[in-house]
Amino acid sequence: MLTHEKNALLTQCGPGTPMGQLMRSFWIPAMTAAQVPAADEAPVRLTLLSERLVVFRDSEGRVGVLEENCPHRGASLFFGRNEEGGIRCVYHGWKFDVQGNCMQMPTEPSTSRMCQNVKARAYPARLAGSVLWVYMGDAQPVPDLPAFGFMGLPDDHLYASRWHQECNYAQAMEGELDSAHVGFLHQMVNKTDPDNQALTGKYFQEDTAPAWKILPSEAGFLACNGRRVDGDKRYWRLNQFLLPFFTMIPPRPGDAQLVRMWVPMTDERCWVICVSWRPDAPLNEQELTAWRNGENSHRKVIPGTTTPVERLDNDYLIDRQEQKTVSFTGIKGIRAQDAMVTETAGPIADRTREHLGSSDMAVVAMRRTLMEGATQCAATGQPHPAAANAWLYAVRAVQTVLPGDQDVASADEFLAPARATPPVGAPATDVA
C-alpha cells in the first residue's frame, strides 16, 4: 500500500517532477514510423510527459519534434504550414526548422537580429525499429538508443502498433507484470488450449498461485513466476521490466518476440506501443492478421486512429452470453481484457486503499524501482545511469519447465538470454 505522497511520486511525470526527470533520462518512444507524416505534409499533434508537441518531416525528410506553441505569441504550430524546409506559424509567419532554429521572421525589419536569438523548443528525434524516438532530456551528447532485439531488422521482420489507454501509465503497466491474473482474466469457459504454455493452456489453470522471485538487473528486474506442473516440476516465466516503462513477456514456443512500451501521455492517459518481431525470418500473414484484429499482443483500433474498438466508454463491448459460454470475461481480445481491469480502477488508482498479496510481488518491485530511480535523479540532478548503457536492453523474456526443487536463480543457461551482456571493451557500469 502506498501513501498519497508516494502515489503522486509514482504517477506524476510532467516537467519538474522527479518521475518526469527520470523519464527524460531515456529516449521516449512516441509513435510508429508509419504515423510520422511524409515530407512537407501537415504536422501531427503529440502529447508526451504532459508536454504538447507537433511532429513533422521537412522537405529533406528530417523529422522535427517541436513544442506545439509558437514562441512568439503561443499560437499552435499544428495549424502551421510545413513548407520549404521548415514549419511556418500562420499567425505572423515565423518559420522554424527541425532543430527549432528560427529561419524567417517576416514581421520584423530586415535589419533585426531577433531571428537569431529566438528558438522554438525542439527535441532530438530518430526513426529506428519502426518507432519514432524522442529525447527530452538534457544529457550531452544524447545517449544511444536502447539496443532492443528489433532494432535494425528488415521491415518485414517486425510489426509496430500504438494505441492509447485511459489511465495512468503505471497502473496500465502493472497489469502487464501481474502474471497471477492470467489463470482467471484470460481463461476460456470449458476449453483449454492444447498448447500447455498458451495463456489459455493447462499450465495456467493447474496452479493459480505461482511462486515468485525477483531478480534485479542493472536496468530493472526479472519477474520470475513459477507454477507447479506435471506433478514435480515448475513452469517458469520470466517477465522483463526495464526502466522506465518497457516490459517483455515470454512468447510461447514458435511465436514472435515482443516488447511493450507504456508511455505517459498525461498523468491520466498513456500511449501503449507494441513491437513484435522475428529475428531470423519475416512475419507471416496469419500472425499479422491476428495482431491487427486485436486477438493477441496488439490492440484493435478504429482505422486511422489510436482509439481502441473495445474501450471504456462502450463497456469494452462485453457480451454477457459469451461470458457464460465462451470466455471468462465476455470481452474479445487479451489486450482489451487487460485494459478493462486497469482503466476501470480510475484514471489514477488510489493505491492507499489496496490490499496487496504475495501475487503482487512484481507490481511492488516495479513501483519501488521507479520511485527509487526518480528519487535518485531528483537528488543528484543527473540522468539515470541505465540510460547511458544501450546494451542493457538487448535481453529477452523467456520461459521453461524446471525440476520443482531447482532455484530459478541457479538456472544459468535458461537465464542467459534474459541477462544483458556488456559489449567487449565496454567500461564497467555503476548502475544500481
Short mmCIF file of C-alpha atoms in Angstrom, two decimals:
data_model
loop_
_atom_site.label_atom_id
_atom_site.label_comp_id
_atom_site.label_asym_id
_atom_site.label_seq_id
_atom_site.Cartn_x
_atom_site.Cartn_y
_atom_site.Cartn_z
CA MET A 1 0.00 0.00 0.00
CA LEU A 2 1.34 3.43 -0.94
CA THR A 3 0.80 6.74 0.79
CA HIS A 4 -0.79 9.57 -1.17
CA GLU A 5 2.65 11.19 -1.43
CA LYS A 6 4.28 8.09 -2.90
CA ASN A 7 1.34 7.55 -5.24
CA ALA A 8 1.91 11.08 -6.55
CA LEU A 9 5.65 10.41 -6.92
CA LEU A 10 4.90 7.29 -8.96
CA THR A 11 2.25 8.75 -11.24
CA GLN A 12 3.19 12.39 -11.93
CA CYS A 13 5.50 12.64 -14.94
CA GLY A 14 5.19 16.24 -16.08
CA PRO A 15 8.05 18.76 -16.32
CA GLY A 16 9.70 19.46 -12.98
CA THR A 17 8.55 16.25 -11.26
CA PRO A 18 11.02 13.61 -10.04
CA MET A 19 9.40 10.89 -12.18
CA GLY A 20 9.37 13.21 -15.15
CA GLN A 21 13.08 13.80 -14.65
CA LEU A 22 13.69 10.05 -14.56
CA MET A 23 11.67 9.52 -17.75
CA ARG A 24 13.61 12.26 -19.52
CA SER A 25 16.85 10.36 -18.91
CA PHE A 26 15.77 7.94 -21.64
CA TRP A 27 14.75 8.02 -25.27
CA ILE A 28 10.94 8.13 -25.34
CA PRO A 29 9.06 6.03 -27.92
CA ALA A 30 6.44 8.37 -29.35
CA MET A 31 4.62 6.76 -32.28
CA THR A 32 5.12 4.20 -35.00
CA ALA A 33 7.17 5.18 -38.02
CA ALA A 34 4.06 4.77 -40.17
CA GLN A 35 2.35 7.51 -38.15
CA VAL A 36 5.05 10.09 -38.89
CA PRO A 37 3.89 12.39 -41.70
CA ALA A 38 5.74 12.40 -45.01
CA ALA A 39 7.99 15.23 -46.12
CA ASP A 40 6.17 18.59 -46.34
CA GLU A 41 2.88 17.04 -45.18
CA ALA A 42 0.82 18.56 -42.41
CA PRO A 43 2.21 18.18 -38.87
CA VAL A 44 0.56 15.89 -36.32
CA ARG A 45 -0.05 16.51 -32.64
CA LEU A 46 1.75 14.51 -29.98
CA THR A 47 1.48 14.61 -26.19
CA LEU A 48 4.37 13.14 -24.19
CA LEU A 49 5.04 13.50 -20.47
CA SER A 50 2.31 16.19 -20.27
CA GLU A 51 4.00 18.28 -22.98
CA ARG A 52 2.09 19.24 -26.14
CA LEU A 53 4.21 18.78 -29.24
CA VAL A 54 3.98 18.67 -33.02
CA VAL A 55 5.75 16.20 -35.30
CA PHE A 56 6.62 16.97 -38.92
CA ARG A 57 9.08 15.96 -41.61
CA ASP A 58 10.83 18.68 -43.56
CA SER A 59 11.50 18.83 -47.29
CA GLU A 60 14.63 16.69 -46.90
CA GLY A 61 12.83 14.06 -44.85
CA ARG A 62 14.27 15.05 -41.47
CA VAL A 63 11.86 14.62 -38.55
CA GLY A 64 11.15 17.56 -36.27
CA VAL A 65 9.52 17.41 -32.84
CA LEU A 66 8.72 20.89 -31.55
CA GLU A 67 6.72 22.36 -28.71
CA GLU A 68 3.25 22.93 -30.12
CA ASN A 69 3.05 26.60 -29.16
CA CYS A 70 4.95 29.11 -31.26
CA PRO A 71 7.49 31.04 -29.12
CA HIS A 72 6.09 34.33 -30.47
CA ARG A 73 2.57 34.54 -29.07
CA GLY A 74 1.73 30.91 -28.37
CA ALA A 75 -0.37 30.03 -31.42
CA SER A 76 -0.46 26.31 -32.23
CA LEU A 77 2.05 25.10 -34.79
CA PHE A 78 -0.32 22.21 -35.56
CA PHE A 79 -2.05 24.70 -37.87
CA GLY A 80 1.28 25.75 -39.37
CA ARG A 81 2.42 25.38 -42.96
CA ASN A 82 5.10 22.74 -43.49
CA GLU A 83 6.98 24.17 -46.45
CA GLU A 84 10.46 24.53 -47.90
CA GLY A 85 12.46 23.06 -45.06
CA GLY A 86 10.51 24.19 -42.03
CA ILE A 87 7.19 24.80 -40.33
CA ARG A 88 5.70 28.27 -40.54
CA CYS A 89 3.31 29.67 -37.95
CA VAL A 90 0.27 31.04 -39.76
CA TYR A 91 -0.21 33.84 -37.18
CA HIS A 92 2.77 36.02 -38.14
CA GLY A 93 4.77 33.82 -40.49
CA TRP A 94 7.62 32.92 -38.17
CA LYS A 95 9.30 29.80 -39.51
CA PHE A 96 11.32 27.12 -37.68
CA ASP A 97 13.48 24.20 -38.78
CA VAL A 98 13.56 20.72 -37.21
CA GLN A 99 16.10 21.91 -34.63
CA GLY A 100 13.90 24.81 -33.58
CA ASN A 101 16.05 27.47 -35.23
CA CYS A 102 14.12 30.47 -36.49
CA MET A 103 14.52 30.60 -40.26
CA GLN A 104 12.39 33.63 -41.03
CA MET A 105 10.67 36.39 -39.08
CA PRO A 106 8.88 38.39 -41.77
CA THR A 107 7.05 40.73 -39.37
CA GLU A 108 10.37 42.15 -38.12
CA PRO A 109 12.55 44.67 -40.00
CA SER A 110 15.19 43.16 -42.26
CA THR A 111 17.87 44.72 -40.04
CA SER A 112 16.60 42.96 -36.90
CA ARG A 113 18.79 40.31 -35.28
CA MET A 114 15.83 38.93 -33.33
CA CYS A 115 15.53 35.90 -35.61
CA GLN A 116 18.97 34.72 -34.49
CA ASN A 117 18.03 34.89 -30.82
CA VAL A 118 14.67 33.10 -30.80
CA LYS A 119 14.29 29.32 -30.85
CA ALA A 120 11.32 27.01 -30.66
CA ARG A 121 11.76 24.23 -28.14
CA ALA A 122 12.86 21.21 -30.18
CA TYR A 123 13.72 17.67 -29.16
CA PRO A 124 16.09 15.27 -30.94
CA ALA A 125 14.17 12.63 -32.88
CA ARG A 126 15.21 9.38 -34.54
CA LEU A 127 13.42 6.69 -36.50
CA ALA A 128 14.55 3.16 -35.62
CA GLY A 129 12.85 -0.19 -35.34
CA SER A 130 9.61 1.13 -36.90
CA VAL A 131 9.30 3.58 -33.98
CA LEU A 132 9.85 7.33 -33.65
CA TRP A 133 12.05 8.02 -30.61
CA VAL A 134 12.25 11.42 -28.92
CA TYR A 135 14.90 12.55 -26.43
CA MET A 136 13.51 15.07 -23.94
CA GLY A 137 16.44 15.13 -21.50
CA ASP A 138 19.48 17.33 -21.06
CA ALA A 139 22.40 14.91 -21.46
CA GLN A 140 25.03 15.94 -23.99
CA PRO A 141 25.78 14.07 -26.07
CA VAL A 142 22.43 12.33 -26.12
CA PRO A 143 22.63 8.61 -25.23
CA ASP A 144 22.41 5.82 -27.76
CA LEU A 145 19.03 4.31 -28.49
CA PRO A 146 18.22 1.20 -26.41
CA ALA A 147 19.55 -1.94 -28.15
CA PHE A 148 16.31 -3.91 -28.28
CA GLY A 149 16.37 -7.04 -30.41
CA PHE A 150 14.18 -5.49 -33.11
CA MET A 151 16.50 -2.56 -33.81
CA GLY A 152 17.98 -2.78 -37.29
CA LEU A 153 15.82 -5.65 -38.51
CA PRO A 154 14.29 -5.60 -42.01
CA ASP A 155 10.82 -4.04 -42.15
CA ASP A 156 9.13 -7.37 -42.88
CA HIS A 157 10.56 -8.88 -39.69
CA LEU A 158 8.70 -6.56 -37.32
CA TYR A 159 5.30 -5.02 -36.71
CA ALA A 160 4.63 -1.95 -34.54
CA SER A 161 1.34 -0.52 -33.36
CA ARG A 162 0.21 2.23 -30.99
CA TRP A 163 -3.00 2.86 -29.09
CA HIS A 164 -3.96 4.94 -26.09
CA GLN A 165 -5.28 3.88 -22.72
CA GLU A 166 -7.47 5.91 -20.39
CA CYS A 167 -5.38 5.57 -17.24
CA ASN A 168 -2.03 6.42 -15.75
CA TYR A 169 0.95 4.65 -17.30
CA ALA A 170 1.93 2.91 -14.04
CA GLN A 171 -1.34 1.06 -13.48
CA ALA A 172 -1.52 0.06 -17.15
CA MET A 173 1.99 -1.38 -16.85
CA GLU A 174 1.17 -3.09 -13.55
CA GLY A 175 -1.31 -5.28 -15.38
CA GLU A 176 1.49 -6.50 -17.64
CA LEU A 177 3.71 -7.56 -14.75
CA ASP A 178 0.89 -9.21 -12.79
CA SER A 179 1.19 -12.75 -14.12
CA ALA A 180 -1.13 -14.20 -11.46
CA HIS A 181 -4.23 -12.86 -13.21
CA VAL A 182 -3.69 -14.96 -16.35
CA GLY A 183 -5.42 -18.05 -14.99
CA PHE A 184 -8.60 -16.05 -14.45
CA LEU A 185 -8.91 -12.98 -16.66
CA HIS A 186 -7.89 -14.71 -19.90
CA GLN A 187 -9.33 -18.19 -19.42
CA MET A 188 -11.93 -19.77 -21.64
CA VAL A 189 -15.10 -21.45 -20.40
CA ASN A 190 -14.90 -25.26 -20.55
CA LYS A 191 -11.99 -25.10 -23.00
CA THR A 192 -8.23 -25.42 -22.65
CA ASP A 193 -5.68 -24.68 -25.34
CA PRO A 194 -3.80 -27.84 -26.36
CA ASP A 195 -0.56 -25.86 -26.01
CA ASN A 196 0.24 -26.08 -22.30
CA GLN A 197 2.19 -22.79 -22.42
CA ALA A 198 -0.53 -20.77 -24.12
CA LEU A 199 -2.24 -18.24 -21.84
CA THR A 200 -5.36 -20.41 -22.03
CA GLY A 201 -3.36 -23.65 -21.63
CA LYS A 202 -3.35 -26.05 -18.71
CA TYR A 203 -0.20 -24.70 -17.05
CA PHE A 204 -2.09 -21.53 -16.10
CA GLN A 205 -5.15 -23.45 -14.94
CA GLU A 206 -3.50 -26.08 -12.75
CA ASP A 207 -1.67 -23.67 -10.44
CA THR A 208 -3.29 -20.27 -9.98
CA ALA A 209 -0.93 -19.14 -7.18
CA PRO A 210 2.56 -19.13 -8.71
CA ALA A 211 5.74 -18.79 -6.68
CA TRP A 212 7.58 -15.52 -7.25
CA LYS A 213 11.19 -14.46 -7.31
CA ILE A 214 12.51 -11.02 -8.28
CA LEU A 215 15.99 -10.96 -9.81
CA PRO A 216 17.32 -7.38 -10.01
CA SER A 217 19.06 -6.30 -13.18
CA GLU A 218 21.03 -3.17 -13.99
CA ALA A 219 18.08 -1.56 -15.76
CA GLY A 220 15.16 -3.09 -13.87
CA PHE A 221 14.44 -6.66 -12.87
CA LEU A 222 13.29 -10.10 -13.95
CA ALA A 223 9.87 -11.02 -12.55
CA CYS A 224 10.11 -14.80 -12.25
CA ASN A 225 6.87 -16.67 -11.63
CA GLY A 226 6.76 -20.44 -11.36
CA ARG A 227 3.71 -22.71 -11.44
CA ARG A 228 3.61 -26.32 -10.27
CA VAL A 229 3.02 -28.53 -13.31
CA ASP A 230 3.31 -32.16 -14.36
CA GLY A 231 3.49 -33.39 -10.79
CA ASP A 232 7.01 -32.50 -9.63
CA LYS A 233 8.05 -29.66 -11.98
CA ARG A 234 7.65 -25.89 -12.21
CA TYR A 235 6.80 -23.87 -15.28
CA TRP A 236 8.81 -20.64 -15.00
CA ARG A 237 8.03 -17.45 -16.90
CA LEU A 238 10.50 -14.57 -16.68
CA ASN A 239 8.91 -11.23 -17.48
CA GLN A 240 11.23 -8.28 -18.04
CA PHE A 241 10.81 -4.81 -16.56
CA LEU A 242 13.23 -2.27 -17.99
CA LEU A 243 13.38 1.38 -16.98
CA PRO A 244 11.49 3.50 -17.37
CA PHE A 245 8.41 1.77 -18.85
CA PHE A 246 9.38 -1.20 -21.00
CA THR A 247 8.05 -4.71 -20.46
CA MET A 248 8.57 -8.06 -22.16
CA ILE A 249 6.56 -11.21 -21.64
CA PRO A 250 7.82 -14.54 -22.98
CA PRO A 251 6.22 -15.76 -26.19
CA ARG A 252 5.09 -19.33 -26.34
CA PRO A 253 7.43 -21.53 -28.40
CA GLY A 254 7.34 -20.56 -32.06
CA ASP A 255 5.68 -17.18 -31.54
CA ALA A 256 7.25 -13.80 -32.27
CA GLN A 257 9.05 -11.86 -29.56
CA LEU A 258 7.62 -8.58 -28.32
CA VAL A 259 8.26 -5.52 -26.21
CA ARG A 260 5.59 -3.18 -24.93
CA MET A 261 6.13 0.46 -24.02
CA TRP A 262 3.83 2.22 -21.52
CA VAL A 263 4.48 5.87 -22.28
CA PRO A 264 2.91 8.65 -20.19
CA MET A 265 0.84 10.97 -22.34
CA THR A 266 -0.51 12.88 -19.36
CA ASP A 267 -0.82 11.78 -15.75
CA GLU A 268 -4.22 10.26 -16.59
CA ARG A 269 -3.62 8.78 -20.05
CA CYS A 270 -0.86 6.76 -21.68
CA TRP A 271 0.32 5.51 -25.02
CA VAL A 272 0.91 1.81 -25.48
CA ILE A 273 3.37 0.95 -28.23
CA CYS A 274 3.98 -2.70 -29.03
CA VAL A 275 6.66 -4.09 -31.34
CA SER A 276 6.54 -7.75 -32.34
CA TRP A 277 9.44 -9.26 -34.26
CA ARG A 278 11.15 -12.34 -35.53
CA PRO A 279 14.94 -12.01 -35.55
CA ASP A 280 15.58 -14.53 -38.34
CA ALA A 281 12.50 -14.61 -40.57
CA PRO A 282 9.75 -12.39 -41.99
CA LEU A 283 6.45 -12.24 -40.14
CA ASN A 284 3.66 -14.35 -41.59
CA GLU A 285 0.26 -13.13 -42.70
CA GLN A 286 -1.62 -15.20 -40.14
CA GLU A 287 0.04 -13.52 -37.16
CA LEU A 288 -0.20 -10.06 -38.74
CA THR A 289 -3.95 -10.54 -39.22
CA ALA A 290 -4.35 -11.65 -35.60
CA TRP A 291 -2.46 -8.58 -34.34
CA ARG A 292 -4.47 -6.17 -36.48
CA ASN A 293 -7.68 -7.79 -35.20
CA GLY A 294 -6.54 -7.44 -31.60
CA GLU A 295 -6.64 -11.17 -30.92
CA ASN A 296 -3.34 -11.05 -29.04
CA SER A 297 -0.30 -8.86 -28.38
CA HIS A 298 -1.74 -5.75 -30.10
CA ARG A 299 -5.00 -3.82 -29.74
CA LYS A 300 -7.69 -3.45 -32.38
CA VAL A 301 -8.25 0.24 -33.10
CA ILE A 302 -10.66 2.31 -35.19
CA PRO A 303 -8.86 2.65 -38.55
CA GLY A 304 -6.84 5.85 -38.84
CA THR A 305 -6.89 6.49 -35.08
CA THR A 306 -5.27 5.28 -31.87
CA THR A 307 -8.70 4.69 -30.31
CA PRO A 308 -9.39 1.06 -29.37
CA VAL A 309 -12.57 -0.56 -30.66
CA GLU A 310 -13.36 -2.18 -27.29
CA ARG A 311 -12.94 0.59 -24.73
CA LEU A 312 -14.17 2.14 -21.51
CA ASP A 313 -16.99 4.24 -22.96
CA ASN A 314 -18.66 1.25 -24.65
CA ASP A 315 -18.07 -1.23 -21.80
CA TYR A 316 -15.47 -2.99 -23.95
CA LEU A 317 -18.36 -4.45 -25.99
CA ILE A 318 -18.86 -7.07 -23.32
CA ASP A 319 -21.10 -9.95 -24.38
CA ARG A 320 -22.78 -11.42 -21.29
CA GLN A 321 -23.86 -14.54 -23.12
CA GLU A 322 -20.28 -15.19 -24.25
CA GLN A 323 -19.20 -14.59 -20.65
CA LYS A 324 -21.32 -17.58 -19.68
CA THR A 325 -20.36 -19.87 -22.54
CA VAL A 326 -17.11 -18.78 -24.24
CA SER A 327 -14.71 -16.65 -22.18
CA PHE A 328 -14.33 -15.71 -18.52
CA THR A 329 -14.90 -12.01 -19.29
CA GLY A 330 -17.09 -11.92 -22.39
CA ILE A 331 -14.62 -9.37 -23.80
CA LYS A 332 -12.77 -10.12 -27.04
CA GLY A 333 -9.00 -9.80 -27.10
CA ILE A 334 -6.42 -10.19 -24.35
CA ARG A 335 -5.33 -6.56 -24.69
CA ALA A 336 -8.90 -5.33 -24.25
CA GLN A 337 -9.36 -7.58 -21.22
CA ASP A 338 -6.20 -6.16 -19.63
CA ALA A 339 -7.27 -2.60 -20.39
CA MET A 340 -10.65 -3.16 -18.76
CA VAL A 341 -9.21 -4.16 -15.39
CA THR A 342 -6.70 -1.30 -15.30
CA GLU A 343 -8.84 1.51 -16.71
CA THR A 344 -11.84 0.74 -14.51
CA ALA A 345 -9.69 1.41 -11.42
CA GLY A 346 -9.91 5.09 -12.42
CA PRO A 347 -7.54 7.43 -14.28
CA ILE A 348 -5.15 7.27 -11.32
CA ALA A 349 -5.81 4.38 -8.97
CA ASP A 350 -5.95 5.22 -5.26
CA ARG A 351 -3.25 2.87 -4.04
CA THR A 352 -3.82 3.83 -0.41
CA ARG A 353 -6.89 1.57 -0.49
CA GLU A 354 -5.17 -1.56 -1.81
CA HIS A 355 -4.72 -4.87 -0.04
CA LEU A 356 -1.68 -6.42 -1.67
CA GLY A 357 -0.81 -10.12 -1.53
CA SER A 358 2.11 -12.35 -2.44
CA SER A 359 0.92 -12.39 -6.06
CA ASP A 360 1.66 -8.64 -6.28
CA MET A 361 5.41 -9.04 -5.78
CA ALA A 362 6.33 -7.87 -9.29
CA VAL A 363 4.00 -4.88 -9.04
CA VAL A 364 5.64 -3.83 -5.78
CA ALA A 365 9.11 -4.29 -7.32
CA MET A 366 8.17 -2.13 -10.30
CA ARG A 367 6.88 0.68 -8.11
CA ARG A 368 9.95 0.55 -5.89
CA THR A 369 12.34 0.54 -8.87
CA LEU A 370 10.64 3.55 -10.43
CA MET A 371 10.35 5.56 -7.23
CA GLU A 372 13.95 4.87 -6.21
CA GLY A 373 15.12 5.89 -9.68
CA ALA A 374 13.08 9.09 -9.59
CA THR A 375 14.33 9.97 -6.12
CA GLN A 376 17.92 9.33 -7.24
CA CYS A 377 17.58 11.59 -10.28
CA ALA A 378 15.96 14.35 -8.22
CA ALA A 379 18.70 14.16 -5.59
CA THR A 380 21.66 14.13 -8.00
CA GLY A 381 20.25 16.22 -10.81
CA GLN A 382 21.76 13.66 -13.19
CA PRO A 383 20.20 11.27 -15.73
CA HIS A 384 19.67 7.72 -14.58
CA PRO A 385 22.86 5.73 -15.34
CA ALA A 386 20.96 2.97 -17.15
CA ALA A 387 20.14 5.43 -19.92
CA ALA A 388 23.81 5.59 -20.93
CA ASN A 389 24.09 1.84 -21.46
CA ALA A 390 22.07 0.84 -24.51
CA TRP A 391 23.26 -2.78 -24.24
CA LEU A 392 21.20 -3.28 -21.08
CA TYR A 393 18.14 -3.55 -23.34
CA ALA A 394 19.45 -6.40 -25.51
CA VAL A 395 17.57 -9.00 -23.49
CA ARG A 396 14.60 -11.34 -23.89
CA ALA A 397 11.74 -12.67 -21.80
CA VAL A 398 11.99 -16.45 -21.50
CA GLN A 399 10.15 -19.47 -20.15
CA THR A 400 10.88 -23.13 -19.40
CA VAL A 401 9.96 -26.08 -17.22
CA LEU A 402 12.48 -26.88 -14.46
CA PRO A 403 12.65 -29.51 -11.74
CA GLY A 404 10.34 -28.49 -8.94
CA ASP A 405 13.12 -28.14 -6.37
CA GLN A 406 15.51 -26.10 -8.55
CA ASP A 407 16.06 -22.44 -7.65
CA VAL A 408 15.36 -20.49 -10.81
CA ALA A 409 18.25 -18.16 -9.95
CA SER A 410 20.64 -21.08 -10.42
CA ALA A 411 19.44 -21.97 -13.94
CA ASP A 412 22.26 -20.11 -15.70
CA GLU A 413 21.69 -21.50 -19.20
CA PHE A 414 17.99 -20.65 -19.00
CA LEU A 415 18.69 -17.15 -17.67
CA ALA A 416 21.41 -16.28 -20.19
CA PRO A 417 19.14 -14.67 -22.86
CA ALA A 418 17.37 -12.67 -20.15
CA ARG A 419 20.56 -11.12 -18.80
CA ALA A 420 22.37 -8.28 -20.53
CA THR A 421 25.99 -8.79 -21.58
CA PRO A 422 28.20 -5.71 -21.96
CA PRO A 423 29.95 -5.35 -25.30
CA VAL A 424 33.63 -6.18 -25.43
CA GLY A 425 35.65 -3.26 -24.15
CA ALA A 426 32.69 -1.53 -22.53
CA PRO A 427 33.55 0.28 -19.28
CA ALA A 428 32.12 -1.08 -16.05
CA THR A 429 28.74 0.38 -15.18
CA ASP A 430 27.72 1.61 -11.76
CA VAL A 431 24.01 1.13 -12.37
CA ALA A 432 22.35 0.38 -9.04
#
